[in-house]
Amino acid sequence: MSLDGFSMHRLVNELRASLLGARIDKITQPNRQTIQLNLRQPGRNHLLYISINSQNPIMYRLRAPLENLPQPPVFCMVLRKQLETGRIAAVRQEGRDRIIHLDIDVIAGGGRITTRTLTLELIGKYSNIILHEDGIITEALRRIGENTSRVRTVFKGIPYTLPPVQDKYDLFAVDIGDIIARVQADGESKLFQALIGAVLGFGPVSAKEIAFLAG
């Protein structure tokens, strides 16, 4: 099942309950689109799998590690240098979007504690994993230059910005009448398609289920 904004909300709550305070022992990269975080808590270990495969970007806990590439790619080496031995301080979802921020406390120069953020943008073909600190990108799994996109660039040394905001309603922040009017105005689409186009958080599976339950 592909993740949508609502299932992502449940996932974030689950990860927050189980991973806060966990130490990052090891970071590996099984392939060009995937990273694994080996996390340790007192009496228990976790293996967090994150993939930005455009067909099924996903994040979950593994039972056993996957085989790694013979040589760790540059992105993996940067993550190891910047995040290993750090502790998970927060797990945050960006609104109702399929974006998760992992805030990680690490010991920097002089023994001071600093927070670095690993942002997981699990948004279909534009998925990415981006490391940033104090609003500046340290590295990204997928670098996006001006020649690739005129909407948003992603590479080392520039400010981190979120993907463009979608013109959709937040189900929990607007009047339901506005949502109904928006859906009814989309007369060319099926009901589940109109829901996806009008409301943040819906994906094809959840929107079809809502339409089915509504009769």
PDB file of N, CA and C in Angstrom, residues 102-163:
ATOM      1  N   LEU A 102      13.109  14.224  10.668  1.00  0.00           N
ATOM      2  CA  LEU A 102      13.753  13.599  11.813  1.00  0.00           C
ATOM      3  C   LEU A 102      14.772  14.592  12.366  1.00  0.00           C
ATOM      4  N   ASP A 103      14.492  15.153  13.531  1.00  0.00           N
ATOM      5  CA  ASP A 103      15.449  16.045  14.184  1.00  0.00           C
ATOM      6  C   ASP A 103      16.406  15.191  15.007  1.00  0.00           C
ATOM      7  N   ILE A 104      17.699  15.374  14.787  1.00  0.00           N
ATOM      8  CA  ILE A 104      18.708  14.522  15.396  1.00  0.00           C
ATOM      9  C   ILE A 104      19.723  15.380  16.142  1.00  0.00           C
ATOM     10  N   ASP A 105      19.849  15.155  17.444  1.00  0.00           N
ATOM     11  CA  ASP A 105      20.820  15.880  18.266  1.00  0.00           C
ATOM     12  C   ASP A 105      22.165  15.176  18.194  1.00  0.00           C
ATOM     13  N   VAL A 106      23.211  15.944  17.836  1.00  0.00           N
ATOM     14  CA  VAL A 106      24.560  15.393  17.746  1.00  0.00           C
ATOM     15  C   VAL A 106      25.521  16.284  18.528  1.00  0.00           C
ATOM     16  N   ILE A 107      26.653  15.722  18.907  1.00  0.00           N
ATOM     17  CA  ILE A 107      27.682  16.492  19.598  1.00  0.00           C
ATOM     18  C   ILE A 107      28.629  17.062  18.549  1.00  0.00           C
ATOM     19  N   ALA A 108      28.666  18.371  18.453  1.00  0.00           N
ATOM     20  CA  ALA A 108      29.500  19.048  17.459  1.00  0.00           C
ATOM     21  C   ALA A 108      30.812  19.500  18.106  1.00  0.00           C
ATOM     22  N   GLY A 109      31.545  20.355  17.389  1.00  0.00           N
ATOM     23  CA  GLY A 109      32.815  20.852  17.895  1.00  0.00           C
ATOM     24  C   GLY A 109      32.679  21.565  19.227  1.00  0.00           C
ATOM     25  N   GLY A 110      33.661  21.347  20.099  1.00  0.00           N
ATOM     26  CA  GLY A 110      33.631  21.986  21.410  1.00  0.00           C
ATOM     27  C   GLY A 110      32.686  21.325  22.390  1.00  0.00           C
ATOM     28  N   GLY A 111      32.121  20.172  21.997  1.00  0.00           N
ATOM     29  CA  GLY A 111      31.233  19.448  22.884  1.00  0.00           C
ATOM     30  C   GLY A 111      29.820  19.987  22.945  1.00  0.00           C
ATOM     31  N   ARG A 112      29.511  20.965  22.100  1.00  0.00           N
ATOM     32  CA  ARG A 112      28.159  21.519  22.126  1.00  0.00           C
ATOM     33  C   ARG A 112      27.198  20.608  21.371  1.00  0.00           C
ATOM     34  N   ILE A 113      25.940  20.606  21.794  1.00  0.00           N
ATOM     35  CA  ILE A 113      24.912  19.803  21.133  1.00  0.00           C
ATOM     36  C   ILE A 113      24.215  20.647  20.077  1.00  0.00           C
ATOM     37  N   THR A 114      24.146  20.122  18.871  1.00  0.00           N
ATOM     38  CA  THR A 114      23.457  20.820  17.785  1.00  0.00           C
ATOM     39  C   THR A 114      22.432  19.882  17.162  1.00  0.00           C
ATOM     40  N   THR A 115      21.421  20.454  16.546  1.00  0.00           N
ATOM     41  CA  THR A 115      20.355  19.656  15.939  1.00  0.00           C
ATOM     42  C   THR A 115      20.465  19.702  14.420  1.00  0.00           C
ATOM     43  N   ARG A 116      20.529  18.531  13.816  1.00  0.00           N
ATOM     44  CA  ARG A 116      20.515  18.399  12.363  1.00  0.00           C
ATOM     45  C   ARG A 116      19.244  17.678  11.963  1.00  0.00           C
ATOM     46  N   THR A 117      18.683  18.050  10.824  1.00  0.00           N
ATOM     47  CA  THR A 117      17.385  17.507  10.405  1.00  0.00           C
ATOM     48  C   THR A 117      17.529  16.698   9.126  1.00  0.00           C
ATOM     49  N   LEU A 118      17.026  15.477   9.184  1.00  0.00           N
ATOM     50  CA  LEU A 118      16.960  14.619   8.002  1.00  0.00           C
ATOM     51  C   LEU A 118      15.510  14.630   7.541  1.00  0.00           C
ATOM     52  N   THR A 119      15.265  15.246   6.388  1.00  0.00           N
ATOM     53  CA  THR A 119      13.898  15.382   5.874  1.00  0.00           C
ATOM     54  C   THR A 119      13.642  14.340   4.800  1.00  0.00           C
ATOM     55  N   LEU A 120      12.554  13.603   4.978  1.00  0.00           N
ATOM     56  CA  LEU A 120      12.180  12.536   4.062  1.00  0.00           C
ATOM     57  C   LEU A 120      10.954  12.978   3.285  1.00  0.00           C
ATOM     58  N   GLU A 121      11.149  13.309   2.028  1.00  0.00           N
ATOM     59  CA  GLU A 121      10.061  13.774   1.169  1.00  0.00           C
ATOM     60  C   GLU A 121       9.586  12.590   0.326  1.00  0.00           C
ATOM     61  N   LEU A 122       8.567  11.895   0.797  1.00  0.00           N
ATOM     62  CA  LEU A 122       8.087  10.674   0.151  1.00  0.00           C
ATOM     63  C   LEU A 122       6.900  11.020  -0.731  1.00  0.00           C
ATOM     64  N   ILE A 123       7.169  11.768  -1.803  1.00  0.00           N
ATOM     65  CA  ILE A 123       6.123  12.400  -2.604  1.00  0.00           C
ATOM     66  C   ILE A 123       6.183  11.963  -4.069  1.00  0.00           C
ATOM     67  N   GLY A 124       6.164  10.652  -4.270  1.00  0.00           N
ATOM     68  CA  GLY A 124       6.117  10.134  -5.638  1.00  0.00           C
ATOM     69  C   GLY A 124       7.425  10.328  -6.387  1.00  0.00           C
ATOM     70  N   LYS A 125       7.319  10.733  -7.644  1.00  0.00           N
ATOM     71  CA  LYS A 125       8.516  10.832  -8.472  1.00  0.00           C
ATOM     72  C   LYS A 125       9.452  11.950  -8.040  1.00  0.00           C
ATOM     73  N   TYR A 126       8.989  12.854  -7.175  1.00  0.00           N
ATOM     74  CA  TYR A 126       9.839  13.934  -6.685  1.00  0.00           C
ATOM     75  C   TYR A 126      10.400  13.629  -5.299  1.00  0.00           C
ATOM     76  N   SER A 127      10.335  12.378  -4.863  1.00  0.00           N
ATOM     77  CA  SER A 127      10.805  12.002  -3.531  1.00  0.00           C
ATOM     78  C   SER A 127      12.294  12.293  -3.370  1.00  0.00           C
ATOM     79  N   ASN A 128      12.673  12.563  -2.113  1.00  0.00           N
ATOM     80  CA  ASN A 128      14.067  12.902  -1.842  1.00  0.00           C
ATOM     81  C   ASN A 128      14.352  12.712  -0.356  1.00  0.00           C
ATOM     82  N   ILE A 129      15.622  12.608  -0.018  1.00  0.00           N
ATOM     83  CA  ILE A 129      16.086  12.609   1.369  1.00  0.00           C
ATOM     84  C   ILE A 129      17.113  13.726   1.473  1.00  0.00           C
ATOM     85  N   ILE A 130      16.866  14.678   2.377  1.00  0.00           N
ATOM     86  CA  ILE A 130      17.681  15.889   2.433  1.00  0.00           C
ATOM     87  C   ILE A 130      18.157  16.122   3.864  1.00  0.00           C
ATOM     88  N   LEU A 131      19.445  16.320   4.031  1.00  0.00           N
ATOM     89  CA  LEU A 131      20.027  16.655   5.329  1.00  0.00           C
ATOM     90  C   LEU A 131      20.276  18.155   5.368  1.00  0.00           C
ATOM     91  N   HIS A 132      19.791  18.814   6.427  1.00  0.00           N
ATOM     92  CA  HIS A 132      20.027  20.251   6.544  1.00  0.00           C
ATOM     93  C   HIS A 132      20.211  20.643   7.996  1.00  0.00           C
ATOM     94  N   GLU A 133      20.890  21.766   8.191  1.00  0.00           N
ATOM     95  CA  GLU A 133      21.173  22.282   9.534  1.00  0.00           C
ATOM     96  C   GLU A 133      21.061  23.805   9.510  1.00  0.00           C
ATOM     97  N   ASP A 134      20.331  24.347  10.466  1.00  0.00           N
ATOM     98  CA  ASP A 134      20.100  25.791  10.536  1.00  0.00           C
ATOM     99  C   ASP A 134      19.557  26.341   9.215  1.00  0.00           C
ATOM    100  N   GLY A 135      18.715  25.532   8.560  1.00  0.00           N
ATOM    101  CA  GLY A 135      18.061  25.988   7.340  1.00  0.00           C
ATOM    102  C   GLY A 135      18.888  25.870   6.072  1.00  0.00           C
ATOM    103  N   ILE A 136      20.118  25.348   6.171  1.00  0.00           N
ATOM    104  CA  ILE A 136      20.999  25.230   4.999  1.00  0.00           C
ATOM    105  C   ILE A 136      21.217  23.758   4.674  1.00  0.00           C
ATOM    106  N   ILE A 137      21.101  23.398   3.409  1.00  0.00           N
ATOM    107  CA  ILE A 137      21.255  22.010   2.979  1.00  0.00           C
ATOM    108  C   ILE A 137      22.713  21.566   3.098  1.00  0.00           C
ATOM    109  N   THR A 138      22.904  20.435   3.782  1.00  0.00           N
ATOM    110  CA  THR A 138      24.236  19.825   3.880  1.00  0.00           C
ATOM    111  C   THR A 138      24.477  18.885   2.710  1.00  0.00           C
ATOM    112  N   GLU A 139      23.472  18.074   2.378  1.00  0.00           N
ATOM    113  CA  GLU A 139      23.549  17.173   1.228  1.00  0.00           C
ATOM    114  C   GLU A 139      22.159  16.616   0.952  1.00  0.00           C
ATOM    115  N   ALA A 140      21.951  16.125  -0.266  1.00  0.00           N
ATOM    116  CA  ALA A 140      20.672  15.531  -0.669  1.00  0.00           C
ATOM    117  C   ALA A 140      20.942  14.270  -1.469  1.00  0.00           C
ATOM    118  N   LEU A 141      20.082  13.288  -1.308  1.00  0.00           N
ATOM    119  CA  LEU A 141      20.240  12.060  -2.079  1.00  0.00           C
ATOM    120  C   LEU A 141      20.042  12.345  -3.562  1.00  0.00           C
ATOM    121  N   ARG A 142      19.055  13.207  -3.890  1.00  0.00           N
ATOM    122  CA  ARG A 142      18.839  13.648  -5.270  1.00  0.00           C
ATOM    123  C   ARG A 142      19.109  15.147  -5.347  1.00  0.00           C
ATOM    124  N   ARG A 143      20.184  15.523  -5.996  1.00  0.00           N
ATOM    125  CA  ARG A 143      20.461  16.946  -6.201  1.00  0.00           C
ATOM    126  C   ARG A 143      19.639  17.445  -7.388  1.00  0.00           C
ATOM    127  N   ILE A 144      19.023  18.603  -7.214  1.00  0.00           N
ATOM    128  CA  ILE A 144      18.171  19.164  -8.263  1.00  0.00           C
ATOM    129  C   ILE A 144      18.693  20.555  -8.600  1.00  0.00           C
ATOM    130  N   GLY A 145      19.224  20.712  -9.800  1.00  0.00           N
ATOM    131  CA  GLY A 145      19.774  21.989 -10.219  1.00  0.00           C
ATOM    132  C   GLY A 145      18.769  22.819 -10.999  1.00  0.00           C
ATOM    133  N   GLU A 146      19.157  24.029 -11.335  1.00  0.00           N
ATOM    134  CA  GLU A 146      18.273  24.932 -12.071  1.00  0.00           C
ATOM    135  C   GLU A 146      17.954  24.397 -13.456  1.00  0.00           C
ATOM    136  N   ASN A 147      18.867  23.623 -14.040  1.00  0.00           N
ATOM    137  CA  ASN A 147      18.608  23.052 -15.361  1.00  0.00           C
ATOM    138  C   ASN A 147      17.587  21.923 -15.305  1.00  0.00           C
ATOM    139  N   THR A 148      17.400  21.347 -14.099  1.00  0.00           N
ATOM    140  CA  THR A 148      16.453  20.242 -13.926  1.00  0.00           C
ATOM    141  C   THR A 148      15.061  20.741 -13.577  1.00  0.00           C
ATOM    142  N   SER A 149      14.992  21.777 -12.726  1.00  0.00           N
ATOM    143  CA  SER A 149      13.694  22.298 -12.290  1.00  0.00           C
ATOM    144  C   SER A 149      13.769  23.796 -12.120  1.00  0.00           C
ATOM    145  N   ARG A 150      12.768  24.504 -12.658  1.00  0.00           N
ATOM    146  CA  ARG A 150      12.693  25.951 -12.475  1.00  0.00           C
ATOM    147  C   ARG A 150      11.865  26.310 -11.243  1.00  0.00           C
ATOM    148  N   VAL A 151      11.251  25.290 -10.627  1.00  0.00           N
ATOM    149  CA  VAL A 151      10.394  25.527  -9.471  1.00  0.00           C
ATOM    150  C   VAL A 151      11.178  25.492  -8.169  1.00  0.00           C
ATOM    151  N   ARG A 152      12.099  24.526  -8.052  1.00  0.00           N
ATOM    152  CA  ARG A 152      12.799  24.322  -6.777  1.00  0.00           C
ATOM    153  C   ARG A 152      14.137  23.656  -7.026  1.00  0.00           C
ATOM    154  N   THR A 153      15.187  24.199  -6.434  1.00  0.00           N
ATOM    155  CA  THR A 153      16.515  23.608  -6.527  1.00  0.00           C
ATOM    156  C   THR A 153      16.897  23.017  -5.169  1.00  0.00           C
ATOM    157  N   VAL A 154      17.648  21.923  -5.230  1.00  0.00           N
ATOM    158  CA  VAL A 154      18.075  21.231  -4.014  1.00  0.00           C
ATOM    159  C   VAL A 154      19.521  20.786  -4.194  1.00  0.00           C
ATOM    160  N   PHE A 155      20.437  21.470  -3.536  1.00  0.00           N
ATOM    161  CA  PHE A 155      21.827  21.031  -3.531  1.00  0.00           C
ATOM    162  C   PHE A 155      22.566  21.682  -2.367  1.00  0.00           C
ATOM    163  N   LYS A 156      23.749  21.193  -2.110  1.00  0.00           N
ATOM    164  CA  LYS A 156      24.543  21.590  -0.948  1.00  0.00           C
ATOM    165  C   LYS A 156      24.772  23.103  -0.895  1.00  0.00           C
ATOM    166  N   GLY A 157      24.574  23.667   0.310  1.00  0.00           N
ATOM    167  CA  GLY A 157      24.932  25.058   0.552  1.00  0.00           C
ATOM    168  C   GLY A 157      23.837  26.081   0.343  1.00  0.00           C
ATOM    169  N   ILE A 158      22.668  25.672  -0.164  1.00  0.00           N
ATOM    170  CA  ILE A 158      21.581  26.633  -0.368  1.00  0.00           C
ATOM    171  C   ILE A 158      20.518  26.406   0.713  1.00  0.00           C
ATOM    172  N   PRO A 159      19.651  27.392   0.957  1.00  0.00           N
ATOM    173  CA  PRO A 159      18.602  27.214   1.968  1.00  0.00           C
ATOM    174  C   PRO A 159      17.655  26.078   1.596  1.00  0.00           C
ATOM    175  N   TYR A 160      17.229  25.336   2.619  1.00  0.00           N
ATOM    176  CA  TYR A 160      16.227  24.296   2.394  1.00  0.00           C
ATOM    177  C   TYR A 160      14.847  24.937   2.318  1.00  0.00           C
ATOM    178  N   THR A 161      14.104  24.603   1.282  1.00  0.00           N
ATOM    179  CA  THR A 161      12.722  25.060   1.135  1.00  0.00           C
ATOM    180  C   THR A 161      11.833  23.849   0.906  1.00  0.00           C
ATOM    181  N   LEU A 162      10.605  23.931   1.382  1.00  0.00           N
ATOM    182  CA  LEU A 162       9.659  22.845   1.185  1.00  0.00           C
ATOM    183  C   LEU A 162       9.209  22.788  -0.277  1.00  0.00           C
ATOM    184  N   PRO A 163       8.723  21.638  -0.726  1.00  0.00           N
ATOM    185  CA  PRO A 163       8.132  21.571  -2.066  1.00  0.00           C
ATOM    186  C   PRO A 163       6.977  22.566  -2.185  1.00  0.00           C
TER     187      PRO A 163
END
